[in-house]
PDB file of C-alpha atoms in Angstrom:
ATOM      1  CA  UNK A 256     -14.987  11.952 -12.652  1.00 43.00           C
ATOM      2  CA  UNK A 257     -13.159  11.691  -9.296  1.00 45.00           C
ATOM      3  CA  UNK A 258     -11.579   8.054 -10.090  1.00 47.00           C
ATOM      4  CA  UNK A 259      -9.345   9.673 -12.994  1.00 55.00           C
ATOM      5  CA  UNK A 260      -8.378  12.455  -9.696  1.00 55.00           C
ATOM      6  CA  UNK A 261      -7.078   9.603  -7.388  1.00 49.00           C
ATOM      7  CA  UNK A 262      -3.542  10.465  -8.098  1.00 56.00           C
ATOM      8  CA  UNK A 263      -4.079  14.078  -7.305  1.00 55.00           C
ATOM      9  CA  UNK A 264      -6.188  12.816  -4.169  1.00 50.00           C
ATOM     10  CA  UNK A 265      -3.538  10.933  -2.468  1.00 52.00           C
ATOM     11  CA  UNK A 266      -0.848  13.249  -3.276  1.00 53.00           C
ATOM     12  CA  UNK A 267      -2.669  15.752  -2.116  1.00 52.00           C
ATOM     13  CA  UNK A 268      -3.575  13.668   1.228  1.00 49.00           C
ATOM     14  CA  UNK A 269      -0.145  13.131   1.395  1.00 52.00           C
ATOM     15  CA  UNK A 270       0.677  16.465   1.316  1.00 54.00           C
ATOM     16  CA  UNK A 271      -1.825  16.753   4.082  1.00 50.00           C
ATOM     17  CA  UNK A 272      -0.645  14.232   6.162  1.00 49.00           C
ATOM     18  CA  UNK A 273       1.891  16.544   8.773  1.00 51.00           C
ATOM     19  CA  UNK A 274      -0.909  18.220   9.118  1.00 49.00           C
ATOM     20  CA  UNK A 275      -3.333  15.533  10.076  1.00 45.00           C
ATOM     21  CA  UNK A 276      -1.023  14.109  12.545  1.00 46.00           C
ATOM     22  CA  UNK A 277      -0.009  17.127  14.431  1.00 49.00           C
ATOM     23  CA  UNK A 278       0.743  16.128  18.178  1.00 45.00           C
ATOM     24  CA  UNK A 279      -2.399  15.867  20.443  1.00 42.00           C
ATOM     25  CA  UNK A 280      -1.267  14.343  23.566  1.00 42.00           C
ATOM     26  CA  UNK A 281      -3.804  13.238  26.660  1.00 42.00           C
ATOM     27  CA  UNK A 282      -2.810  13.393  30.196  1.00 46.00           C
ATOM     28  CA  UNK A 283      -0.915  11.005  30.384  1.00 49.00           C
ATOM     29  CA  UNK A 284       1.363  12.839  27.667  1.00 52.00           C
ATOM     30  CA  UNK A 285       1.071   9.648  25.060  1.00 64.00           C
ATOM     31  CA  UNK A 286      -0.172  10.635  21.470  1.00 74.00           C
ATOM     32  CA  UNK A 287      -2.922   8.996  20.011  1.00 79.00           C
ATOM     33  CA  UNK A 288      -3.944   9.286  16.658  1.00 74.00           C
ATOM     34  CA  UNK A 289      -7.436   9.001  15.330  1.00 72.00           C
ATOM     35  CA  UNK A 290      -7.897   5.823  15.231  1.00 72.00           C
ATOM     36  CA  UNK A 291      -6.882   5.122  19.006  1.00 72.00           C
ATOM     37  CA  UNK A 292      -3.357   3.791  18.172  1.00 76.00           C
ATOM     38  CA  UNK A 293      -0.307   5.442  19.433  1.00 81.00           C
ATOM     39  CA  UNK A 294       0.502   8.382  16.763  1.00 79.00           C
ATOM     40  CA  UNK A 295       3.035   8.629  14.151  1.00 85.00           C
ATOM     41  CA  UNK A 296       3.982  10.805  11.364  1.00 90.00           C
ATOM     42  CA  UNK A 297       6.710   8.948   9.478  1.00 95.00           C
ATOM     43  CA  UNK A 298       8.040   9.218   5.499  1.00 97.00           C
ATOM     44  CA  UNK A 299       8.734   6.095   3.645  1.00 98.00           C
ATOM     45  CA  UNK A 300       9.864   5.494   0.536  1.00 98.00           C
ATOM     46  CA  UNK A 301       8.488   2.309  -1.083  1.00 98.00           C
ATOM     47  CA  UNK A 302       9.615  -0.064  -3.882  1.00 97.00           C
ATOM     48  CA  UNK A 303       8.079  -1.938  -6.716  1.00 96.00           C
ATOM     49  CA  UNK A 304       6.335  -5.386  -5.748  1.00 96.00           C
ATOM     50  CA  UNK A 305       8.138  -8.862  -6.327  1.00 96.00           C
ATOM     51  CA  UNK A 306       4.644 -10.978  -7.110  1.00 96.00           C
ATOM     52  CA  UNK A 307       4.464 -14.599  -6.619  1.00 95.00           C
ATOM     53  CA  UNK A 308       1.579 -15.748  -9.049  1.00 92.00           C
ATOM     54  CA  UNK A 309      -1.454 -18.020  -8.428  1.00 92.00           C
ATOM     55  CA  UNK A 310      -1.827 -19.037 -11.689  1.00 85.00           C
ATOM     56  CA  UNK A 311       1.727 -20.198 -12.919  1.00 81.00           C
ATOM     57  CA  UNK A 312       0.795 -20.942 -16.660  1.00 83.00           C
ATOM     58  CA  UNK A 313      -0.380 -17.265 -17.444  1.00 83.00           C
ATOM     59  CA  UNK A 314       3.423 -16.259 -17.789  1.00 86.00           C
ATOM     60  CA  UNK A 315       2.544 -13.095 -15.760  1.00 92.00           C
ATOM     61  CA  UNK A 316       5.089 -10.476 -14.867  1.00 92.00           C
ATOM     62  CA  UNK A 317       6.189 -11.302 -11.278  1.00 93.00           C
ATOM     63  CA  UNK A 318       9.004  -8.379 -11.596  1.00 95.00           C
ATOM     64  CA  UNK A 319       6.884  -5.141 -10.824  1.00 95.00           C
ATOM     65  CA  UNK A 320       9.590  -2.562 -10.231  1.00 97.00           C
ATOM     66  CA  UNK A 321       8.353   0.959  -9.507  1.00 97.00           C
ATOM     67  CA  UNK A 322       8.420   3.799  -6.871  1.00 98.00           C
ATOM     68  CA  UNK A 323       5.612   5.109  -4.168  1.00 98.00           C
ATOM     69  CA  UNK A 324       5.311   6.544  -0.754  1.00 98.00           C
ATOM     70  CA  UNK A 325       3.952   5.552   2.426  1.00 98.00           C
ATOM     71  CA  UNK A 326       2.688   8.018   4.879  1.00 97.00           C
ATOM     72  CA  UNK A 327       2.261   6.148   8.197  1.00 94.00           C
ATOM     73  CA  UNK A 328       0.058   8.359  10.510  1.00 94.00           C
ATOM     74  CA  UNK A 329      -0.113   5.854  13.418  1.00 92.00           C
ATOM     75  CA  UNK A 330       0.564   2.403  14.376  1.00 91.00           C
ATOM     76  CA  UNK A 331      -2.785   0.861  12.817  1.00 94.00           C
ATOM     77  CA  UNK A 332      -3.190   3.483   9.411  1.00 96.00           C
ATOM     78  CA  UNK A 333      -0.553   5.144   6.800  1.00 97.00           C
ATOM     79  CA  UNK A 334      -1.867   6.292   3.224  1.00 98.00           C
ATOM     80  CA  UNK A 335       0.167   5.279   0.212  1.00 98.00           C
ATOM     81  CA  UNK A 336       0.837   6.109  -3.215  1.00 98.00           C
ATOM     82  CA  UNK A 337       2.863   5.001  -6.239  1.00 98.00           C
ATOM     83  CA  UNK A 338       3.694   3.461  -9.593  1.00 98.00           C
ATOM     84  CA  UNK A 339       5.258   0.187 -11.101  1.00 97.00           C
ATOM     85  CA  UNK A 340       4.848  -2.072 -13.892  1.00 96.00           C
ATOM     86  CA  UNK A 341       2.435  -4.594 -13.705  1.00 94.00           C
ATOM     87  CA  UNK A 342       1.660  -8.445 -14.127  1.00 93.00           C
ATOM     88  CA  UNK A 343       0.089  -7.613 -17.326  1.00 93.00           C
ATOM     89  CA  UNK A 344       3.310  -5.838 -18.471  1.00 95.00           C
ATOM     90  CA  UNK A 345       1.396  -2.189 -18.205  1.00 95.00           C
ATOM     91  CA  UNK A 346       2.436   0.857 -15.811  1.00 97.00           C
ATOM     92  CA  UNK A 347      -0.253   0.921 -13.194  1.00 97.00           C
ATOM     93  CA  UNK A 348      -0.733   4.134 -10.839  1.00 98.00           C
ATOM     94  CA  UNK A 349      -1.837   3.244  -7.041  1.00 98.00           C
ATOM     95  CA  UNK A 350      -3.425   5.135  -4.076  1.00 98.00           C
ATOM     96  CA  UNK A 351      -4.825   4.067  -0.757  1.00 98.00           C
ATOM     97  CA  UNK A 352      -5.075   3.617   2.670  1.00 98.00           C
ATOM     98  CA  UNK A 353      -3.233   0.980   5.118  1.00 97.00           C
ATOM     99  CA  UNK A 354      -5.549   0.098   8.022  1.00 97.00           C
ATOM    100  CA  UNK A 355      -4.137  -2.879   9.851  1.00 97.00           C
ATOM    101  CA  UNK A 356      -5.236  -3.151  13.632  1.00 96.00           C
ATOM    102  CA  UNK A 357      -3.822  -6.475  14.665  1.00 97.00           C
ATOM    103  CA  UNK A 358      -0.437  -7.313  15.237  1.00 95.00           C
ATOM    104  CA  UNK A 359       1.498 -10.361  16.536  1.00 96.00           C
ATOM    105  CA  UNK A 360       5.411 -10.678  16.826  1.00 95.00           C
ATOM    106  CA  UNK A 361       5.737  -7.297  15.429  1.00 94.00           C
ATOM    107  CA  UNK A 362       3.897  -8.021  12.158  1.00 97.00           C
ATOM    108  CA  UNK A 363       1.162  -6.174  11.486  1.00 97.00           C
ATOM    109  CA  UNK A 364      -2.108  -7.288   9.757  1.00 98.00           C
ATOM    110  CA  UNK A 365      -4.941  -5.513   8.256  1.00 98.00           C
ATOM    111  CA  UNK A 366      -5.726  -4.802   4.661  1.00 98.00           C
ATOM    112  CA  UNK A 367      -5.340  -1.849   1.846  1.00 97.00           C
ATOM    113  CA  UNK A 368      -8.400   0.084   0.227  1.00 97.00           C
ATOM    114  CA  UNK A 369      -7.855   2.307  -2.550  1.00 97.00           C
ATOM    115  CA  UNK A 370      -7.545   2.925  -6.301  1.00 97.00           C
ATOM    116  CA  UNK A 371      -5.590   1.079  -8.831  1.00 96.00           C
ATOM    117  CA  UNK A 372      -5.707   1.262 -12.684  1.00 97.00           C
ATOM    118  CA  UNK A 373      -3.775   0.185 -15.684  1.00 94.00           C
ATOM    119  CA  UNK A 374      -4.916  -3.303 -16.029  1.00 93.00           C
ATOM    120  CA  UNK A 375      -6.139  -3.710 -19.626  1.00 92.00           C
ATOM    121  CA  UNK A 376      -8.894  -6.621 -18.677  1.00 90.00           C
ATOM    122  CA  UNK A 377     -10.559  -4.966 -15.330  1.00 90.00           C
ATOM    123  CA  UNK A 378     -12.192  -1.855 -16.588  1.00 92.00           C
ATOM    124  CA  UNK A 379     -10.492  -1.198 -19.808  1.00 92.00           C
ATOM    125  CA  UNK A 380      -7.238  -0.225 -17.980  1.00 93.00           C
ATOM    126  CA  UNK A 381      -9.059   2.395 -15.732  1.00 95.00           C
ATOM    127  CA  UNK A 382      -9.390   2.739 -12.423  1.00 96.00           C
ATOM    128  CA  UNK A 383     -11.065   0.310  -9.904  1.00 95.00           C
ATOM    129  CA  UNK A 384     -11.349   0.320  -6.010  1.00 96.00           C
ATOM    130  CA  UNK A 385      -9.564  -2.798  -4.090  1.00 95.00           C
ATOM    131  CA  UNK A 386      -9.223  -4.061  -0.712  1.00 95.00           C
ATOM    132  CA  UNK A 387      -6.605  -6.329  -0.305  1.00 96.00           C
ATOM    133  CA  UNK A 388      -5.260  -8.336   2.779  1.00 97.00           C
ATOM    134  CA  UNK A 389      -1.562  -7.584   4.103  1.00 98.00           C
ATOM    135  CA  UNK A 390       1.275  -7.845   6.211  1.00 98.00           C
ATOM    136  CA  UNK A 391       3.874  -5.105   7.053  1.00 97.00           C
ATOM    137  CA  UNK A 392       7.275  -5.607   9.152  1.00 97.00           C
ATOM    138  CA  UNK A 393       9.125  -2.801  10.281  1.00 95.00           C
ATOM    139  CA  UNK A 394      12.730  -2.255  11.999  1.00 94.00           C
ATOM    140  CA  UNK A 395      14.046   0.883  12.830  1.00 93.00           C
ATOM    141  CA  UNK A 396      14.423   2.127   8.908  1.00 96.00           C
ATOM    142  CA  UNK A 397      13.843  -0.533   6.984  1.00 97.00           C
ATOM    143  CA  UNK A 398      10.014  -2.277   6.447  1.00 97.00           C
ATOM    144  CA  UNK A 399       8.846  -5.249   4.246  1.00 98.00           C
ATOM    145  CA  UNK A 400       4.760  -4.425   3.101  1.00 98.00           C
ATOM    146  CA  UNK A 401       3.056  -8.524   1.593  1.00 98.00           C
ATOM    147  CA  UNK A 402      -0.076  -8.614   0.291  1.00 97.00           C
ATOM    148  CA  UNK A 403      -2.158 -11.447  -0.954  1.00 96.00           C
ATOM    149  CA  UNK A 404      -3.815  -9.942  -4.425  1.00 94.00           C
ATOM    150  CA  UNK A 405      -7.199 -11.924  -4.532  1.00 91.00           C
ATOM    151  CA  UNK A 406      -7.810 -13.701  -8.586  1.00 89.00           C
ATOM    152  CA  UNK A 407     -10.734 -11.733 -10.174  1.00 89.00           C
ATOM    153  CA  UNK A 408     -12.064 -13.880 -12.920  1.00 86.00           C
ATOM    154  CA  UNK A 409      -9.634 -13.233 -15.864  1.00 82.00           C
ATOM    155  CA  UNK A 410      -9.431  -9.767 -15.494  1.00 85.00           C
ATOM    156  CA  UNK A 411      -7.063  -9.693 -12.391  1.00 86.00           C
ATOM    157  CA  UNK A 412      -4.537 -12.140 -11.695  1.00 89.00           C
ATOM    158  CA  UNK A 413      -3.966 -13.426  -8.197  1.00 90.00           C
ATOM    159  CA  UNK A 414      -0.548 -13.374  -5.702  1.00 95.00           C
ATOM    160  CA  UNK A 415       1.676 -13.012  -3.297  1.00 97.00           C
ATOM    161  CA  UNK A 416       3.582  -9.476  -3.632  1.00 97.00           C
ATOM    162  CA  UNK A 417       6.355  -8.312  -1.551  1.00 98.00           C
ATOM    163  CA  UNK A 418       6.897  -4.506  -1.261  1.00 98.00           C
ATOM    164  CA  UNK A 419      10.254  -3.023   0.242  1.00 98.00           C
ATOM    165  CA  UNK A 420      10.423   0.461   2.363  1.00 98.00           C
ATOM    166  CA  UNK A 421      12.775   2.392   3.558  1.00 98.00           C
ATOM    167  CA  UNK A 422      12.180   5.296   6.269  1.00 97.00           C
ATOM    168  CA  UNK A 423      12.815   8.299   5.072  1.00 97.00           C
ATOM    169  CA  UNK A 424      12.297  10.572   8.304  1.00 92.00           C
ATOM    170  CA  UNK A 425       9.653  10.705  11.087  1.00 87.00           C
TER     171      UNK A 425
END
């Protein structure tokens, strides 16, 4: 079934990614990337979340260290992948895209779609697809990602996560 391949899928499509984002330039000799924005191809490595939870009497884990990669590919877009340890106390494997068109004072704004898994309530612990609203800062090599991680009945528990990211190399 392809959902237990996500892992291999966005590794792979990071693997990919150079590739993807090879220079095209126009007359004008500024890049552009497929999605219009001004092209990229820049490494980052990205922590754990710190999660602020909704629902305060749950006792929920709001310490989710782990590890991933970010693969941003142009101003609006970057595809991700990782691991950390979740709210429900469980490792949880992540992949996905970053598409986040708007900005204002250099914050971007857009959302996440992709594949997460390891939450025991939302599909026995396997994997689900998610779009989730976020935020992502970035100076020179250092980058804050925040998402707002919508309640889902009691099967997903609701926050405010903060992701840090460090540039690797572009």
């Amino acid at each position: 079934m392809i959902l237990k391949n996500l892992p291999a899928l966005g590794l792979a499509l990071l693997a990919c990614a150079p590739a993807l984002a090879e220079n095209v330039t126009t007359p004008d000799t500024t890049a552009t990337a497929f999605d219009g924005s001004e092209k990229r191809s820049q490494v980052w490595l990205t922590s754990g979340f710190l999660t602020h939870h909704f629902q305060r009497d749950k006792h929920l884990n709001g310490n989710n260290p782990g590890l991933g990669m970010e693969y941003r590919l142009s101003e609006y877009s970057a595809f991700t992948a990782g691991r950390f340890f979740n709210s429900d106390r469980q490792h949880s494997k992540y992949v996905g895209m970053y598409y986040q068109p708007l900005s204002y004072a250099g914050v971007r704004f857009g959302a996440v779609v992709g594949g997460f898994d390891g939450y025991p309530k939302m599909r026995g612990g396997g994997w689900f697809l998610a779009a989730i609203p976020t935020a992502t800062f970035e100076y020179q090599r250092v980058g804050v990602n925040v998402a707002i991680v919508p309640t889902y009945k009691d099967r997903l528990h609701g926050g405010i996560s903060m992701q840090l990211k460090l540039k690797l190399f572009e």
